[in-house]
């Protein structure tokens, strides 16, 4: 409380000084030209922060209510900077697709963000420009291109067997399965293999998983450095040191794996085909043209590996749990999906990845899961590169802009009975596939849209379809007697089930 009192008094002095500066004719003229989107009243310097502080976890509900009063674009002042939230499909399309270049930048990183991204040297946080293009192009061409994704089919099959063995232990014991831990571990095994090209021991995988989840789960504690960039370092030094310690531990785990991979790659120069391609391999000779053509440092490689592991693990395992929860809750949908799978495969025991394209209901189930339960209810913040007019308001240069993903996917003006899990809504009589990228129009955007759309979209959808199909094909999933499936939400790194899914599973009779 003493720290907050000191901060409050300091802010009052700053506010008085700022008000004096704003009396100049130049500043008055500058302000009169700009008309920010509307929002609730704010205090000088701290903006709406005190108003939001006690209920920051309910930001989505707050914005939903503010939309009724202020319209589809809302401005909140988090600290002294405007944060603009766009809530409708049409305005999201205007911003991210029609004005994609202007909205493609990222806000400057906070001190905590700079620590975990090595000064914004990863795909998600890099400013729009040469560095971002190099890093994104490398990720897509070397790992996420469809031919590369296909080459990891053996790894998906290996991980599926790991997951099945873990689930079979619950079949034998008769105990209900708490699925989230199994899903997270399976996804982590797969992404670790894709990242480092090795089937590592469970102990090593668990160590990597622990350091990454520690950063993810605790990172919200460092938001204070975004709200108070100047004073956070002074008043929250211990918290900042905790972040340095977590990052140092992450480097101590990841860097030896990078070095071991480099050594193995150098030893196999004469027989490069003996090694599986990995994401780390693509980093060794990557050059950064805007920085003199230098190569990546080991610390920057750690940031890229961390981004790859977390983006591919947590969001996918979260989405997988939501989909399976709805299949447990809606047995008729689960059985319809099982019938489609059996109709495609016949007596074949194995689901091949090429079989997935023959299963439109499977794709509809996955798409409906992403619509109703997007793992992230907001995208990563965008920043505009120039003042731009949207819906009669000016979005000022460098303002942080975000989009209400779940609000769009659940909008009753667009979706009939939006809170109902209904895959049939995605089955078109004309056989057209739903455009989840939003390039033609945005109705939902679980992967974002425009130039900063998640590059791992195709990989994520493949993983969801592959694992959902196999889990339903091999096991019947039912609710635990007396325990209803609770679809309440809770914010962690992603939006997870408040009460994680528990289910009884039994083998399908074949």
XYZ file of C-alpha atoms in Angstrom:
510
model
C 0.000 0.000 0.000
C 2.914 2.379 0.742
C 4.293 1.826 -2.747
C 0.910 2.560 -4.333
C 0.594 5.749 -2.235
C 4.003 6.930 -3.417
C 3.042 6.147 -6.992
C -0.244 7.979 -6.666
C 1.384 11.151 -5.308
C 4.043 11.032 -7.992
C 1.437 10.630 -10.719
C -0.493 13.620 -9.376
C 2.621 15.779 -9.711
C 3.230 14.441 -13.217
C -0.366 15.096 -14.154
C -0.132 18.708 -13.048
C 3.054 19.196 -15.052
C 1.564 17.536 -18.120
C -1.556 19.700 -17.882
C 0.672 22.790 -17.869
C 2.472 21.609 -21.011
C -0.808 20.863 -22.767
C -1.860 24.507 -22.519
C 0.411 25.456 -25.417
C -1.364 26.412 -28.700
C 0.651 23.778 -30.573
C -0.598 20.944 -28.373
C -4.177 22.235 -28.461
C -4.102 22.312 -32.250
C -2.580 18.856 -32.394
C -5.212 17.408 -30.067
C -8.081 19.042 -31.918
C -7.102 17.223 -35.095
C -7.300 13.808 -33.455
C -10.539 12.154 -32.475
C -9.812 8.919 -30.675
C -12.534 6.296 -30.522
C -14.736 6.902 -27.462
C -14.180 5.327 -24.074
C -14.720 5.855 -20.363
C -13.307 8.937 -18.587
C -9.646 8.731 -17.651
C -7.285 10.220 -15.127
C -4.112 11.980 -16.290
C -1.049 9.746 -16.655
C -2.630 6.598 -15.203
C -5.621 6.662 -17.555
C -8.183 3.959 -16.717
C -5.720 1.816 -14.797
C -7.185 2.284 -11.308
C -10.635 1.576 -12.724
C -9.370 -1.610 -14.387
C -6.973 -2.745 -11.679
C -9.435 -4.644 -9.483
C -11.084 -6.388 -12.424
C -8.392 -6.759 -15.089
C -9.203 -10.462 -15.443
C -12.708 -9.400 -16.503
C -11.470 -7.109 -19.282
C -13.516 -8.996 -21.849
C -16.762 -8.515 -19.906
C -15.898 -4.854 -19.316
C -15.363 -4.295 -23.035
C -18.596 -6.132 -23.860
C -20.501 -3.724 -21.618
C -18.637 -0.667 -22.896
C -19.506 -1.655 -26.459
C -23.187 -1.177 -25.667
C -22.459 2.399 -24.590
C -19.635 3.579 -26.833
C -19.958 1.534 -30.017
C -17.766 -0.962 -31.895
C -14.388 0.756 -31.260
C -13.398 1.533 -27.682
C -10.401 3.375 -26.248
C -8.998 2.500 -22.846
C -5.981 4.275 -21.440
C -3.721 1.750 -19.725
C -1.195 4.087 -18.217
C -0.654 7.061 -20.501
C -0.975 5.133 -23.772
C -4.264 4.533 -25.621
C -5.297 0.929 -26.106
C -7.933 0.605 -28.818
C -10.200 -2.441 -28.975
C -12.118 -3.402 -32.115
C -15.156 -5.596 -31.482
C -16.858 -6.241 -34.828
C -16.122 -8.473 -37.814
C -16.426 -5.791 -40.479
C -14.091 -3.340 -38.744
C -11.595 -6.113 -38.061
C -11.578 -6.917 -41.785
C -11.147 -3.231 -42.680
C -8.199 -2.983 -40.324
C -6.342 -6.264 -40.749
C -7.076 -7.101 -44.398
C -8.029 -3.927 -46.265
C -5.461 -1.827 -44.349
C -3.161 -4.712 -43.532
C 0.156 -2.885 -43.899
C -0.856 -0.035 -41.608
C -1.988 -2.430 -38.850
C 0.870 -4.927 -39.163
C 3.291 -3.470 -36.636
C 3.821 -4.432 -32.989
C 4.008 -2.060 -30.014
C 7.470 -1.526 -28.554
C 8.233 -4.311 -26.116
C 8.107 -3.723 -22.379
C 11.248 -4.465 -20.411
C 9.849 -7.896 -19.521
C 8.971 -8.507 -23.172
C 12.489 -7.561 -24.262
C 13.962 -10.043 -21.814
C 11.989 -13.081 -23.001
C 12.147 -12.203 -26.728
C 15.796 -11.036 -26.781
C 14.748 -7.538 -27.750
C 11.884 -8.613 -30.043
C 13.906 -11.135 -32.053
C 11.117 -13.605 -32.653
C 8.296 -13.866 -35.181
C 5.408 -12.768 -32.984
C 6.976 -9.674 -31.440
C 9.317 -8.393 -34.189
C 8.337 -5.000 -35.639
C 6.893 -5.093 -39.149
C 9.922 -4.917 -41.394
C 13.008 -6.821 -42.608
C 13.689 -8.720 -39.364
C 10.097 -9.985 -39.165
C 10.147 -11.020 -42.838
C 13.382 -12.992 -42.447
C 12.247 -14.807 -39.305
C 8.749 -15.555 -40.590
C 9.958 -16.664 -44.026
C 12.450 -19.032 -42.399
C 9.795 -20.548 -40.116
C 7.318 -21.080 -42.943
C 9.723 -22.395 -45.581
C 11.778 -24.633 -43.308
C 9.116 -26.032 -40.947
C 5.562 -24.960 -41.776
C 5.530 -25.518 -45.538
C 3.129 -28.373 -46.365
C 5.978 -30.599 -47.581
C 7.884 -30.061 -44.332
C 4.774 -30.666 -42.235
C 4.204 -33.926 -44.090
C 7.753 -35.060 -43.332
C 6.921 -35.084 -39.611
C 4.094 -37.604 -39.998
C 6.256 -40.292 -38.353
C 6.677 -38.020 -35.324
C 2.918 -37.505 -35.032
C 2.402 -41.273 -35.168
C 5.052 -41.749 -32.464
C 3.433 -39.150 -30.186
C -0.015 -40.615 -30.797
C 1.248 -43.958 -29.498
C 2.637 -42.235 -26.400
C -0.753 -40.628 -25.790
C -2.652 -43.882 -26.359
C -0.442 -45.774 -23.930
C -1.065 -43.165 -21.260
C -4.817 -43.330 -21.869
C -4.884 -47.152 -21.852
C -3.659 -47.137 -18.260
C -6.927 -45.423 -17.327
C -8.918 -48.019 -19.265
C -7.234 -50.807 -17.304
C -7.674 -49.105 -13.928
C -11.192 -47.860 -14.614
C -10.213 -44.480 -13.189
C -11.401 -41.332 -15.001
C -8.792 -39.562 -17.064
C -7.848 -35.941 -16.437
C -7.023 -35.200 -20.047
C -5.221 -31.861 -19.909
C -1.909 -33.222 -18.568
C -1.825 -35.987 -21.177
C -2.649 -33.611 -24.033
C -0.029 -31.067 -22.978
C 2.696 -33.677 -22.629
C 1.874 -35.273 -25.997
C 1.922 -31.931 -27.802
C 5.157 -30.993 -26.088
C 6.835 -34.244 -27.175
C 5.830 -33.507 -30.765
C 6.948 -29.866 -30.802
C 10.239 -30.682 -29.059
C 10.997 -33.220 -31.783
C 10.148 -30.713 -34.521
C 12.300 -28.095 -32.825
C 15.415 -30.150 -32.047
C 15.077 -33.160 -34.367
C 15.568 -35.672 -31.548
C 13.348 -38.047 -29.562
C 14.520 -36.860 -26.165
C 14.109 -38.715 -22.873
C 11.016 -37.938 -20.823
C 13.183 -36.375 -18.102
C 14.634 -33.851 -20.567
C 11.221 -33.136 -22.123
C 9.747 -32.558 -18.667
C 12.579 -30.163 -17.835
C 11.975 -28.145 -21.009
C 8.231 -28.188 -20.349
C 8.741 -26.981 -16.783
C 10.892 -23.969 -17.673
C 8.556 -22.909 -20.477
C 5.360 -23.282 -18.440
C 6.934 -21.445 -15.513
C 7.509 -18.451 -17.776
C 4.031 -18.671 -19.293
C 2.111 -19.042 -16.054
C 4.014 -16.286 -14.261
C 4.392 -13.794 -17.087
C 1.191 -11.906 -16.221
C 2.857 -10.895 -12.949
C 5.207 -8.745 -15.026
C 2.464 -6.697 -16.722
C 3.302 -3.918 -14.298
C 6.366 -3.127 -16.419
C 4.060 -2.385 -19.338
C 1.729 -0.161 -17.314
C 4.566 1.664 -15.510
C 7.668 1.265 -17.704
C 9.676 3.971 -15.971
C 8.787 3.272 -12.354
C 8.335 -0.487 -12.524
C 12.095 -1.043 -12.590
C 12.435 1.084 -9.443
C 9.571 -0.184 -7.334
C 9.463 -3.812 -8.514
C 13.145 -4.712 -8.669
C 12.666 -8.088 -6.990
C 9.998 -9.036 -9.493
C 12.283 -8.040 -12.351
C 15.076 -10.150 -10.872
C 12.697 -13.123 -10.753
C 12.152 -12.733 -14.493
C 15.897 -12.572 -15.138
C 16.338 -15.750 -13.089
C 13.585 -17.588 -15.012
C 15.074 -16.522 -18.317
C 18.541 -17.612 -17.211
C 17.173 -21.019 -16.256
C 15.464 -21.295 -19.651
C 18.761 -20.564 -21.402
C 20.584 -23.113 -19.231
C 18.163 -25.809 -20.433
C 17.773 -24.839 -24.113
C 21.302 -23.728 -25.084
C 22.914 -27.160 -24.421
C 20.311 -28.720 -26.746
C 21.128 -26.151 -29.444
C 24.863 -26.827 -29.084
C 24.368 -30.597 -29.146
C 22.319 -30.292 -32.315
C 24.986 -28.115 -33.957
C 27.703 -30.639 -33.100
C 25.677 -33.536 -34.439
C 24.876 -31.641 -37.616
C 28.553 -30.819 -38.188
C 29.522 -34.472 -37.695
C 26.943 -35.564 -40.263
C 27.886 -33.074 -43.001
C 28.815 -35.916 -45.340
C 25.511 -37.729 -44.693
C 22.976 -34.973 -43.986
C 20.045 -37.258 -44.849
C 20.717 -39.269 -41.681
C 19.234 -36.420 -39.616
C 15.618 -35.321 -39.478
C 15.161 -31.663 -40.367
C 14.537 -29.514 -37.297
C 13.660 -25.892 -36.638
C 16.991 -25.293 -34.895
C 18.854 -26.470 -38.014
C 17.352 -23.589 -39.972
C 18.708 -21.043 -37.479
C 22.412 -21.837 -37.705
C 23.081 -20.086 -41.013
C 20.254 -17.558 -40.888
C 21.459 -13.983 -41.478
C 19.853 -10.731 -40.382
C 20.317 -8.281 -43.282
C 19.313 -5.142 -41.406
C 21.922 -5.934 -38.736
C 24.907 -6.238 -41.033
C 24.148 -9.774 -42.114
C 25.116 -11.186 -38.736
C 23.975 -14.602 -37.562
C 21.638 -15.282 -34.665
C 23.051 -15.412 -31.151
C 22.340 -18.426 -28.973
C 20.079 -16.269 -26.804
C 18.031 -15.286 -29.857
C 17.764 -18.950 -30.832
C 16.399 -19.670 -27.353
C 13.698 -17.044 -27.879
C 12.734 -18.555 -31.239
C 12.658 -22.097 -29.788
C 10.566 -20.913 -26.849
C 8.115 -19.184 -29.161
C 7.807 -22.304 -31.321
C 7.293 -24.665 -28.383
C 4.778 -22.508 -26.547
C 2.758 -21.438 -29.574
C 2.488 -24.999 -30.832
C 1.853 -26.699 -27.496
C -0.334 -24.649 -25.180
C -2.838 -23.351 -27.721
C -3.238 -26.735 -29.438
C -3.611 -28.750 -26.228
C -6.098 -26.165 -24.933
C -8.179 -26.319 -28.121
C -8.011 -30.125 -28.088
C -9.378 -30.249 -24.543
C -12.271 -27.890 -25.416
C -13.216 -29.989 -28.452
C -13.138 -33.267 -26.515
C -15.154 -31.674 -23.694
C -17.900 -30.789 -26.163
C -17.818 -34.294 -27.641
C -18.234 -35.751 -24.160
C -21.090 -33.369 -23.457
C -22.731 -34.039 -26.844
C -22.683 -37.802 -27.319
C -24.705 -37.669 -30.544
C -22.031 -35.480 -32.160
C -19.298 -37.847 -30.980
C -21.119 -40.833 -32.472
C -21.777 -39.035 -35.749
C -18.070 -38.236 -35.992
C -17.175 -41.851 -35.207
C -19.521 -43.044 -37.968
C -17.836 -40.731 -40.481
C -14.400 -42.010 -39.496
C -15.474 -45.640 -39.813
C -17.141 -44.920 -43.162
C -13.920 -43.503 -44.557
C -11.567 -46.122 -43.155
C -13.572 -49.317 -43.378
C -11.570 -52.086 -41.756
C -8.309 -50.142 -41.908
C -6.800 -49.898 -38.426
C -4.751 -46.762 -38.992
C -5.898 -43.214 -39.727
C -3.535 -41.816 -42.318
C -3.158 -38.069 -42.563
C -4.365 -38.129 -46.169
C -7.637 -39.647 -44.877
C -8.435 -36.473 -42.948
C -9.402 -34.524 -46.082
C -12.180 -37.069 -46.675
C -13.834 -36.204 -43.347
C -15.839 -32.959 -43.642
C -17.661 -33.533 -40.355
C -14.322 -33.851 -38.544
C -13.245 -30.522 -40.005
C -16.591 -29.007 -38.972
C -16.143 -30.277 -35.403
C -12.664 -28.753 -35.148
C -13.764 -25.449 -36.701
C -16.750 -25.226 -34.359
C -14.445 -25.842 -31.405
C -12.190 -22.990 -32.506
C -15.191 -20.688 -33.037
C -16.786 -21.316 -29.661
C -13.594 -21.745 -27.642
C -10.667 -19.883 -29.246
C -7.616 -20.524 -27.041
C -6.912 -16.774 -26.977
C -9.786 -14.294 -26.641
C -7.589 -11.458 -27.909
C -4.829 -11.477 -30.528
C -1.311 -10.293 -29.771
C -1.423 -6.478 -29.768
C -1.017 -4.679 -33.077
C 0.326 -1.167 -33.606
C -0.403 1.143 -36.515
C 2.461 2.587 -38.533
C 0.645 5.858 -39.280
C -2.439 7.806 -38.229
C -5.362 6.111 -39.915
C -9.111 6.725 -39.947
C -11.391 3.808 -39.065
C -15.159 4.140 -38.642
C -14.878 7.921 -38.389
C -12.198 7.887 -35.699
C -8.447 8.361 -35.869
C -6.238 5.506 -34.729
C -3.012 7.382 -33.874
C 0.401 6.164 -34.928
C 1.933 3.649 -32.494
C -1.334 3.161 -30.604
C -1.872 -0.386 -29.375
C -4.792 -2.051 -31.181
C -6.458 -5.313 -30.276
C -9.424 -7.369 -31.445
C -12.078 -9.229 -29.463
C -11.730 -12.708 -30.920
C -14.298 -14.534 -28.801
C -16.827 -11.698 -29.124
C -16.745 -12.129 -32.904
C -17.039 -15.906 -32.772
C -20.063 -15.657 -30.467
C -21.855 -12.703 -32.027
C -25.599 -13.549 -32.320
C -25.862 -11.145 -35.276
C -23.578 -13.456 -37.245
C -24.033 -16.875 -35.651
C -27.386 -18.542 -34.918
C -27.488 -19.836 -31.328
C -23.821 -18.890 -30.901
C -23.298 -20.657 -27.554
C -24.478 -23.998 -28.956
C -21.822 -26.458 -30.118
C -23.169 -27.189 -33.604
C -20.658 -28.441 -36.218
C -23.428 -28.647 -38.828
C -23.222 -24.865 -39.241
C -19.978 -25.431 -41.178
C -21.325 -28.080 -43.542
C -22.116 -26.313 -46.816
C -24.441 -27.881 -49.393
C -22.177 -26.462 -52.073
C -19.182 -28.197 -50.535
C -17.341 -24.918 -49.933
C -14.805 -24.911 -47.107
C -15.131 -22.187 -44.491
C -12.406 -19.544 -44.850
C -10.874 -19.477 -41.384
C -8.167 -17.047 -42.544
C -10.674 -14.205 -42.943
C -9.209 -13.107 -46.278
C -12.663 -12.714 -47.896
C -14.568 -11.754 -44.753
C -14.038 -12.203 -41.057
C -16.657 -14.132 -39.119
C -14.224 -15.641 -36.620
C -10.478 -15.215 -36.207
C -8.980 -17.732 -33.766
C -5.613 -17.394 -35.547
C -5.841 -13.664 -36.165
C -6.058 -12.321 -39.713
C -4.093 -10.292 -42.230
C -0.325 -10.068 -42.424
C 0.259 -11.093 -38.798
C -2.034 -14.123 -38.966
C -0.576 -17.066 -37.053
C 1.849 -18.806 -39.436
C 1.166 -22.113 -37.681
C -2.526 -22.180 -38.656
C -2.173 -25.152 -41.002
C -0.068 -27.158 -38.547
C -2.470 -26.486 -35.661
C -5.547 -27.540 -37.654
C -3.774 -30.699 -38.836
C -2.800 -31.628 -35.280
C -6.332 -31.018 -33.994
C -7.946 -33.062 -36.758
C -5.410 -35.879 -36.463
C -5.640 -36.283 -32.696
C -9.424 -35.769 -32.442
C -9.988 -38.396 -35.150
C -7.723 -40.937 -33.466
C -9.050 -40.309 -29.968
C -12.643 -40.794 -31.113
C -11.771 -43.773 -33.327
C -10.023 -45.685 -30.538
C -12.025 -44.688 -27.447
C -15.586 -43.885 -26.455
C -15.588 -40.803 -24.219
C -18.328 -40.349 -21.590
C -18.791 -38.049 -18.637
C -17.951 -39.207 -15.136
C -21.155 -40.252 -13.407
C -22.529 -37.411 -11.319
C -20.004 -34.915 -12.701
C -21.289 -32.666 -15.471
C -18.897 -31.290 -18.066
C -18.303 -27.702 -16.962
C -17.579 -25.320 -19.852
C -16.719 -22.393 -17.577
C -13.583 -20.501 -18.599
C -10.470 -19.391 -16.761
C -7.623 -17.178 -17.943
C -4.132 -18.632 -17.776
C -1.746 -18.183 -20.714
C -4.700 -19.274 -22.830
C -8.400 -19.493 -21.945
C -8.649 -22.906 -20.329
C -11.431 -24.912 -18.719
C -12.013 -23.651 -15.189
C -12.618 -27.255 -14.153
C -10.448 -29.428 -16.446
C -12.164 -32.216 -18.332
C -12.468 -35.586 -16.640
C -13.939 -38.478 -18.593
C -14.298 -42.222 -18.574
C -12.904 -43.873 -21.675
C -13.446 -47.348 -23.054
C -12.012 -49.025 -26.154
C -14.157 -49.027 -29.288
C -15.279 -52.467 -30.403
C -13.835 -53.139 -33.864
